[in-house]
Amino acid sequence: MNFLIVTIISLVPYSYAELDFGHRCLLFMGSCVDHCPRMMHPYNTRCDGDTVSQRTCSNPEVRILGFTCGWSRCDCNGDLLLDEENGLCVPFKQCTTPFNPRFRPRPGSDRHQPPTNTRIKIPSHGIEDDRTTL
């Protein structure tokens, strides 16, 4: 009985070798690829910190997705964005995918600037006045 169990356990690695679990999987355009296309690099989560979102033409802002682990994807190099229509990395001004107009860059600027928040108003007095009365 013990010999049978040892034999079965020793054959398990050979059965997994036939299934090719060592295949490298990088997520690109909803499918698994071996290598990233030109002008892209692999982004691995590595389980060592927060994962950031992929910059695309429809969502050019980087967002923190939180702690994720165990997957990889292809990201565009440098300041390029992924155009979801054709799967290419392009500069912001050459995007063909419609994007949210509040992320539109200001005229004359090459880089995207996030919109400023006008709802938060901090009065210039108040805090200093309270300290002087103590």
Short mmCIF file of N, CA and C in Angstrom, two decimals:
data_model
loop_
_atom_site.label_atom_id
_atom_site.label_comp_id
_atom_site.label_asym_id
_atom_site.label_seq_id
_atom_site.Cartn_x
_atom_site.Cartn_y
_atom_site.Cartn_z
N MET A 1 0.82 -1.20 0.00
CA MET A 1 0.00 0.00 0.00
C MET A 1 0.86 1.26 0.00
N ASN A 2 1.89 1.31 0.87
CA ASN A 2 2.76 2.48 0.92
C ASN A 2 3.55 2.64 -0.38
N PHE A 3 3.96 1.51 -0.97
CA PHE A 3 4.69 1.57 -2.22
C PHE A 3 3.82 2.18 -3.33
N LEU A 4 2.55 1.85 -3.34
CA LEU A 4 1.63 2.38 -4.34
C LEU A 4 1.48 3.89 -4.18
N ILE A 5 1.36 4.38 -2.97
CA ILE A 5 1.22 5.82 -2.70
C ILE A 5 2.48 6.56 -3.13
N VAL A 6 3.64 6.01 -2.79
CA VAL A 6 4.91 6.64 -3.17
C VAL A 6 5.05 6.69 -4.69
N THR A 7 4.64 5.64 -5.36
CA THR A 7 4.73 5.59 -6.82
C THR A 7 3.82 6.64 -7.45
N ILE A 8 2.61 6.76 -6.95
CA ILE A 8 1.66 7.74 -7.49
C ILE A 8 2.18 9.16 -7.26
N ILE A 9 2.68 9.43 -6.07
CA ILE A 9 3.20 10.76 -5.76
C ILE A 9 4.41 11.09 -6.63
N SER A 10 5.24 10.11 -6.91
CA SER A 10 6.43 10.37 -7.74
C SER A 10 6.07 10.61 -9.20
N LEU A 11 4.91 10.16 -9.66
CA LEU A 11 4.50 10.37 -11.04
C LEU A 11 3.77 11.69 -11.26
N VAL A 12 3.37 12.37 -10.19
CA VAL A 12 2.63 13.63 -10.31
C VAL A 12 3.41 14.69 -11.07
N PRO A 13 4.72 14.91 -10.80
CA PRO A 13 5.43 15.94 -11.58
C PRO A 13 5.44 15.67 -13.08
N TYR A 14 5.49 14.42 -13.49
CA TYR A 14 5.48 14.10 -14.92
C TYR A 14 4.14 14.43 -15.55
N SER A 15 3.06 14.24 -14.83
CA SER A 15 1.75 14.56 -15.39
C SER A 15 1.59 16.07 -15.54
N TYR A 16 2.13 16.87 -14.60
CA TYR A 16 2.05 18.32 -14.72
C TYR A 16 2.94 18.83 -15.85
N ALA A 17 4.04 18.16 -16.12
CA ALA A 17 4.93 18.57 -17.20
C ALA A 17 4.22 18.48 -18.55
N GLU A 18 3.34 17.51 -18.71
CA GLU A 18 2.60 17.38 -19.96
C GLU A 18 1.60 18.52 -20.14
N LEU A 19 1.10 19.09 -19.04
CA LEU A 19 0.10 20.16 -19.13
C LEU A 19 0.72 21.53 -19.36
N ASP A 20 2.05 21.66 -19.28
CA ASP A 20 2.76 22.91 -19.56
C ASP A 20 2.33 24.04 -18.64
N PHE A 21 2.40 23.82 -17.32
CA PHE A 21 2.10 24.88 -16.36
C PHE A 21 3.22 25.90 -16.27
N GLY A 22 4.39 25.61 -16.83
CA GLY A 22 5.49 26.55 -16.81
C GLY A 22 5.37 27.63 -17.88
N HIS A 23 4.31 27.61 -18.65
CA HIS A 23 4.07 28.57 -19.73
C HIS A 23 3.94 29.98 -19.15
N ARG A 24 4.68 30.92 -19.71
CA ARG A 24 4.62 32.30 -19.24
C ARG A 24 3.35 32.95 -19.76
N CYS A 25 2.62 33.61 -18.89
CA CYS A 25 1.36 34.25 -19.27
C CYS A 25 1.40 35.72 -18.91
N LEU A 26 1.40 36.58 -19.92
CA LEU A 26 1.30 38.02 -19.74
C LEU A 26 -0.03 38.46 -20.32
N LEU A 27 -0.84 39.15 -19.53
CA LEU A 27 -2.15 39.58 -19.99
C LEU A 27 -2.00 40.76 -20.95
N PHE A 28 -2.53 40.61 -22.16
CA PHE A 28 -2.50 41.69 -23.15
C PHE A 28 -3.78 41.63 -23.97
N MET A 29 -4.56 42.69 -23.92
CA MET A 29 -5.81 42.82 -24.67
C MET A 29 -6.76 41.65 -24.41
N GLY A 30 -6.84 41.21 -23.17
CA GLY A 30 -7.77 40.16 -22.78
C GLY A 30 -7.33 38.75 -23.06
N SER A 31 -6.09 38.56 -23.49
CA SER A 31 -5.60 37.20 -23.74
C SER A 31 -4.21 37.03 -23.15
N CYS A 32 -3.77 35.79 -23.11
CA CYS A 32 -2.48 35.43 -22.53
C CYS A 32 -1.43 35.33 -23.64
N VAL A 33 -0.31 36.07 -23.49
CA VAL A 33 0.76 36.04 -24.49
C VAL A 33 2.08 35.67 -23.82
N ASP A 34 3.02 35.15 -24.61
CA ASP A 34 4.35 34.79 -24.10
C ASP A 34 5.23 36.01 -23.91
N HIS A 35 5.19 36.94 -24.86
CA HIS A 35 6.05 38.11 -24.84
C HIS A 35 5.21 39.35 -25.13
N CYS A 36 5.61 40.47 -24.57
CA CYS A 36 4.91 41.72 -24.82
C CYS A 36 5.25 42.25 -26.20
N PRO A 37 4.31 42.94 -26.86
CA PRO A 37 4.59 43.54 -28.17
C PRO A 37 5.63 44.66 -28.05
N ARG A 38 6.05 45.19 -29.20
CA ARG A 38 7.01 46.28 -29.22
C ARG A 38 6.48 47.48 -28.45
N MET A 39 7.39 48.24 -27.85
CA MET A 39 7.10 49.44 -27.06
C MET A 39 6.33 49.13 -25.79
N MET A 40 6.40 47.87 -25.33
CA MET A 40 5.75 47.47 -24.09
C MET A 40 6.72 46.65 -23.25
N HIS A 41 6.44 46.59 -21.96
CA HIS A 41 7.27 45.81 -21.04
C HIS A 41 6.35 45.03 -20.10
N PRO A 42 6.83 43.91 -19.55
CA PRO A 42 6.01 43.15 -18.60
C PRO A 42 5.91 43.87 -17.26
N TYR A 43 4.72 43.90 -16.70
CA TYR A 43 4.49 44.45 -15.37
C TYR A 43 4.05 43.29 -14.48
N ASN A 44 4.84 42.99 -13.47
CA ASN A 44 4.55 41.87 -12.56
C ASN A 44 4.13 42.41 -11.20
N THR A 45 3.13 41.80 -10.60
CA THR A 45 2.67 42.28 -9.30
C THR A 45 3.61 41.89 -8.17
N ARG A 46 4.27 40.77 -8.24
CA ARG A 46 5.30 40.32 -7.31
C ARG A 46 4.90 40.27 -5.83
N CYS A 47 3.69 40.58 -5.49
CA CYS A 47 3.18 40.47 -4.11
C CYS A 47 3.97 41.32 -3.12
N ASP A 48 4.55 42.44 -3.57
CA ASP A 48 5.38 43.23 -2.66
C ASP A 48 4.86 44.65 -2.43
N GLY A 49 3.68 44.97 -2.89
CA GLY A 49 3.15 46.31 -2.67
C GLY A 49 1.88 46.53 -3.46
N ASP A 50 1.47 47.79 -3.52
CA ASP A 50 0.25 48.14 -4.24
C ASP A 50 0.43 48.00 -5.74
N THR A 51 -0.62 47.58 -6.40
CA THR A 51 -0.64 47.44 -7.85
C THR A 51 -1.26 48.70 -8.45
N VAL A 52 -0.67 49.20 -9.52
CA VAL A 52 -1.21 50.39 -10.18
C VAL A 52 -1.96 49.98 -11.44
N SER A 53 -2.92 50.82 -11.84
CA SER A 53 -3.72 50.54 -13.03
C SER A 53 -2.90 50.79 -14.29
N GLN A 54 -3.37 50.23 -15.38
CA GLN A 54 -2.72 50.43 -16.67
C GLN A 54 -3.21 51.74 -17.27
N ARG A 55 -2.28 52.53 -17.80
CA ARG A 55 -2.65 53.79 -18.44
C ARG A 55 -3.14 53.50 -19.85
N THR A 56 -4.38 53.88 -20.11
CA THR A 56 -4.98 53.68 -21.43
C THR A 56 -5.50 55.02 -21.94
N CYS A 57 -5.89 55.05 -23.20
CA CYS A 57 -6.43 56.29 -23.76
C CYS A 57 -7.74 56.68 -23.08
N SER A 58 -8.55 55.72 -22.69
CA SER A 58 -9.81 56.03 -22.03
C SER A 58 -9.62 56.35 -20.55
N ASN A 59 -8.55 55.87 -19.93
CA ASN A 59 -8.24 56.15 -18.52
C ASN A 59 -6.75 56.47 -18.39
N PRO A 60 -6.33 57.70 -18.71
CA PRO A 60 -4.90 58.02 -18.71
C PRO A 60 -4.29 58.20 -17.33
N GLU A 61 -5.10 58.31 -16.30
CA GLU A 61 -4.59 58.50 -14.94
C GLU A 61 -4.19 57.17 -14.32
N VAL A 62 -3.09 57.17 -13.60
CA VAL A 62 -2.67 55.98 -12.87
C VAL A 62 -3.44 55.94 -11.55
N ARG A 63 -4.04 54.81 -11.26
CA ARG A 63 -4.77 54.64 -10.00
C ARG A 63 -4.18 53.45 -9.25
N ILE A 64 -4.22 53.52 -7.94
CA ILE A 64 -3.75 52.40 -7.13
C ILE A 64 -4.90 51.42 -6.96
N LEU A 65 -4.69 50.18 -7.38
CA LEU A 65 -5.72 49.15 -7.31
C LEU A 65 -5.72 48.43 -5.98
N GLY A 66 -4.66 48.60 -5.20
CA GLY A 66 -4.54 47.90 -3.93
C GLY A 66 -3.54 46.77 -4.04
N PHE A 67 -3.50 45.93 -3.05
CA PHE A 67 -2.55 44.82 -3.00
C PHE A 67 -3.11 43.66 -3.80
N THR A 68 -2.45 43.31 -4.88
CA THR A 68 -2.81 42.13 -5.66
C THR A 68 -1.57 41.28 -5.84
N CYS A 69 -1.78 40.04 -6.19
CA CYS A 69 -0.65 39.11 -6.20
C CYS A 69 -0.82 38.06 -7.29
N GLY A 70 0.29 37.73 -7.96
CA GLY A 70 0.33 36.55 -8.81
C GLY A 70 -0.13 36.69 -10.24
N TRP A 71 -0.06 37.86 -10.84
CA TRP A 71 -0.40 37.98 -12.25
C TRP A 71 0.52 39.01 -12.90
N SER A 72 0.57 38.98 -14.22
CA SER A 72 1.43 39.88 -14.99
C SER A 72 0.65 40.41 -16.19
N ARG A 73 1.05 41.58 -16.66
CA ARG A 73 0.42 42.17 -17.84
C ARG A 73 1.47 42.94 -18.64
N CYS A 74 1.11 43.35 -19.83
CA CYS A 74 1.99 44.16 -20.67
C CYS A 74 1.58 45.62 -20.52
N ASP A 75 2.53 46.49 -20.17
CA ASP A 75 2.31 47.92 -20.03
C ASP A 75 3.14 48.68 -21.06
N CYS A 76 2.65 49.84 -21.44
CA CYS A 76 3.38 50.68 -22.39
C CYS A 76 4.60 51.32 -21.73
N ASN A 77 5.65 51.50 -22.52
CA ASN A 77 6.87 52.13 -22.03
C ASN A 77 6.68 53.64 -21.86
N GLY A 78 7.35 54.21 -20.87
CA GLY A 78 7.41 55.66 -20.68
C GLY A 78 6.05 56.31 -20.53
N ASP A 79 5.85 57.41 -21.28
CA ASP A 79 4.62 58.19 -21.20
C ASP A 79 3.57 57.76 -22.22
N LEU A 80 3.77 56.64 -22.87
CA LEU A 80 2.81 56.17 -23.87
C LEU A 80 1.59 55.56 -23.20
N LEU A 81 0.45 55.61 -23.90
CA LEU A 81 -0.81 55.05 -23.41
C LEU A 81 -1.25 53.92 -24.34
N LEU A 82 -1.94 52.94 -23.77
CA LEU A 82 -2.47 51.84 -24.57
C LEU A 82 -3.76 52.28 -25.25
N ASP A 83 -3.78 52.22 -26.57
CA ASP A 83 -4.98 52.51 -27.34
C ASP A 83 -5.76 51.20 -27.48
N GLU A 84 -6.91 51.11 -26.82
CA GLU A 84 -7.66 49.86 -26.80
C GLU A 84 -8.25 49.50 -28.16
N GLU A 85 -8.39 50.47 -29.06
CA GLU A 85 -8.95 50.19 -30.38
C GLU A 85 -8.03 49.31 -31.21
N ASN A 86 -6.72 49.61 -31.19
CA ASN A 86 -5.80 48.87 -32.05
C ASN A 86 -4.71 48.13 -31.29
N GLY A 87 -4.65 48.25 -29.97
CA GLY A 87 -3.67 47.52 -29.17
C GLY A 87 -2.26 48.06 -29.26
N LEU A 88 -2.10 49.32 -29.69
CA LEU A 88 -0.78 49.92 -29.81
C LEU A 88 -0.54 50.95 -28.71
N CYS A 89 0.72 51.19 -28.40
CA CYS A 89 1.09 52.24 -27.45
C CYS A 89 1.31 53.53 -28.24
N VAL A 90 0.59 54.57 -27.86
CA VAL A 90 0.65 55.84 -28.59
C VAL A 90 0.79 56.99 -27.60
N PRO A 91 1.30 58.16 -28.07
CA PRO A 91 1.28 59.35 -27.22
C PRO A 91 -0.17 59.79 -26.97
N PHE A 92 -0.38 60.57 -25.92
CA PHE A 92 -1.72 60.98 -25.52
C PHE A 92 -2.48 61.66 -26.65
N LYS A 93 -1.82 62.52 -27.41
CA LYS A 93 -2.50 63.28 -28.46
C LYS A 93 -2.89 62.44 -29.67
N GLN A 94 -2.35 61.22 -29.78
CA GLN A 94 -2.68 60.36 -30.93
C GLN A 94 -3.68 59.26 -30.58
N CYS A 95 -4.31 59.34 -29.42
CA CYS A 95 -5.29 58.33 -29.02
C CYS A 95 -6.51 58.38 -29.94
N THR A 96 -6.99 57.20 -30.36
CA THR A 96 -8.21 57.13 -31.17
C THR A 96 -9.41 56.75 -30.32
N THR A 97 -9.19 56.20 -29.13
CA THR A 97 -10.27 55.80 -28.24
C THR A 97 -10.86 57.04 -27.58
N PRO A 98 -12.18 57.18 -27.55
CA PRO A 98 -12.76 58.32 -26.84
C PRO A 98 -12.41 58.25 -25.36
N PHE A 99 -12.13 59.38 -24.79
CA PHE A 99 -11.77 59.42 -23.38
C PHE A 99 -12.63 60.43 -22.66
N ASN A 100 -12.57 60.38 -21.35
CA ASN A 100 -13.34 61.28 -20.51
C ASN A 100 -12.81 62.70 -20.70
N PRO A 101 -13.66 63.67 -21.05
CA PRO A 101 -13.17 65.01 -21.34
C PRO A 101 -12.54 65.71 -20.14
N ARG A 102 -12.82 65.31 -18.93
CA ARG A 102 -12.19 65.99 -17.80
C ARG A 102 -10.72 65.62 -17.68
N PHE A 103 -10.25 64.60 -18.41
CA PHE A 103 -8.84 64.24 -18.42
C PHE A 103 -8.10 64.86 -19.61
N ARG A 104 -8.74 65.72 -20.35
CA ARG A 104 -8.12 66.35 -21.52
C ARG A 104 -6.99 67.27 -21.05
N PRO A 105 -5.82 67.22 -21.69
CA PRO A 105 -4.72 68.07 -21.24
C PRO A 105 -4.99 69.54 -21.54
N ARG A 106 -4.37 70.41 -20.79
CA ARG A 106 -4.52 71.84 -21.01
C ARG A 106 -3.79 72.23 -22.29
N PRO A 107 -4.28 73.25 -22.99
CA PRO A 107 -3.60 73.68 -24.22
C PRO A 107 -2.17 74.12 -23.92
N GLY A 108 -1.26 73.70 -24.78
CA GLY A 108 0.14 74.09 -24.62
C GLY A 108 0.93 73.18 -23.70
N SER A 109 0.30 72.18 -23.11
CA SER A 109 1.03 71.28 -22.21
C SER A 109 1.17 69.92 -22.88
N ASP A 110 2.35 69.34 -22.79
CA ASP A 110 2.59 68.03 -23.39
C ASP A 110 2.17 66.91 -22.46
N ARG A 111 2.16 67.15 -21.18
CA ARG A 111 1.80 66.12 -20.21
C ARG A 111 0.41 66.39 -19.66
N HIS A 112 -0.25 65.35 -19.26
CA HIS A 112 -1.59 65.47 -18.68
C HIS A 112 -1.49 66.02 -17.26
N GLN A 113 -2.33 66.97 -16.94
CA GLN A 113 -2.40 67.52 -15.59
C GLN A 113 -3.76 67.15 -15.01
N PRO A 114 -3.80 66.62 -13.79
CA PRO A 114 -5.10 66.26 -13.20
C PRO A 114 -5.91 67.51 -12.89
N PRO A 115 -7.23 67.39 -12.93
CA PRO A 115 -8.06 68.55 -12.63
C PRO A 115 -7.90 68.97 -11.18
N THR A 116 -7.97 70.27 -10.94
CA THR A 116 -7.85 70.76 -9.57
C THR A 116 -9.20 70.68 -8.88
N ASN A 117 -9.20 70.44 -7.61
CA ASN A 117 -10.42 70.33 -6.83
C ASN A 117 -10.75 71.70 -6.27
N THR A 118 -11.89 72.24 -6.64
CA THR A 118 -12.28 73.57 -6.17
C THR A 118 -13.26 73.50 -5.01
N ARG A 119 -13.64 72.29 -4.58
CA ARG A 119 -14.61 72.17 -3.50
C ARG A 119 -13.99 72.36 -2.12
N ILE A 120 -12.71 72.07 -1.97
CA ILE A 120 -12.08 72.18 -0.66
C ILE A 120 -11.51 73.58 -0.52
N LYS A 121 -11.99 74.32 0.44
CA LYS A 121 -11.52 75.67 0.70
C LYS A 121 -10.99 75.72 2.13
N ILE A 122 -9.74 76.10 2.27
CA ILE A 122 -9.14 76.25 3.60
C ILE A 122 -8.96 77.74 3.83
N PRO A 123 -9.63 78.27 4.85
CA PRO A 123 -9.50 79.71 5.10
C PRO A 123 -8.08 80.05 5.56
N SER A 124 -7.62 81.23 5.17
CA SER A 124 -6.27 81.64 5.57
C SER A 124 -6.24 82.08 7.03
N HIS A 125 -7.37 82.41 7.60
CA HIS A 125 -7.42 82.73 9.03
C HIS A 125 -8.11 81.59 9.75
N GLY A 126 -8.27 81.67 10.99
CA GLY A 126 -8.96 80.63 11.75
C GLY A 126 -8.00 79.80 12.56
N ILE A 127 -7.10 79.08 11.92
CA ILE A 127 -6.15 78.24 12.65
C ILE A 127 -5.15 79.12 13.39
N GLU A 128 -4.63 80.14 12.72
CA GLU A 128 -3.66 81.03 13.36
C GLU A 128 -4.33 81.83 14.46
N ASP A 129 -5.60 82.26 14.26
CA ASP A 129 -6.31 83.04 15.27
C ASP A 129 -6.53 82.22 16.53
N ASP A 130 -6.81 80.90 16.38
CA ASP A 130 -7.04 80.06 17.54
C ASP A 130 -5.76 79.88 18.35
N ARG A 131 -4.63 79.81 17.71
CA ARG A 131 -3.36 79.62 18.42
C ARG A 131 -2.99 80.86 19.23
N THR A 132 -3.32 82.03 18.74
CA THR A 132 -2.93 83.26 19.44
C THR A 132 -3.79 83.50 20.67
N THR A 133 -4.99 82.91 20.72
CA THR A 133 -5.85 83.13 21.88
C THR A 133 -5.51 82.22 23.04
N LEU A 134 -4.70 81.18 22.83
CA LEU A 134 -4.34 80.27 23.91
C LEU A 134 -3.39 80.92 24.78
#
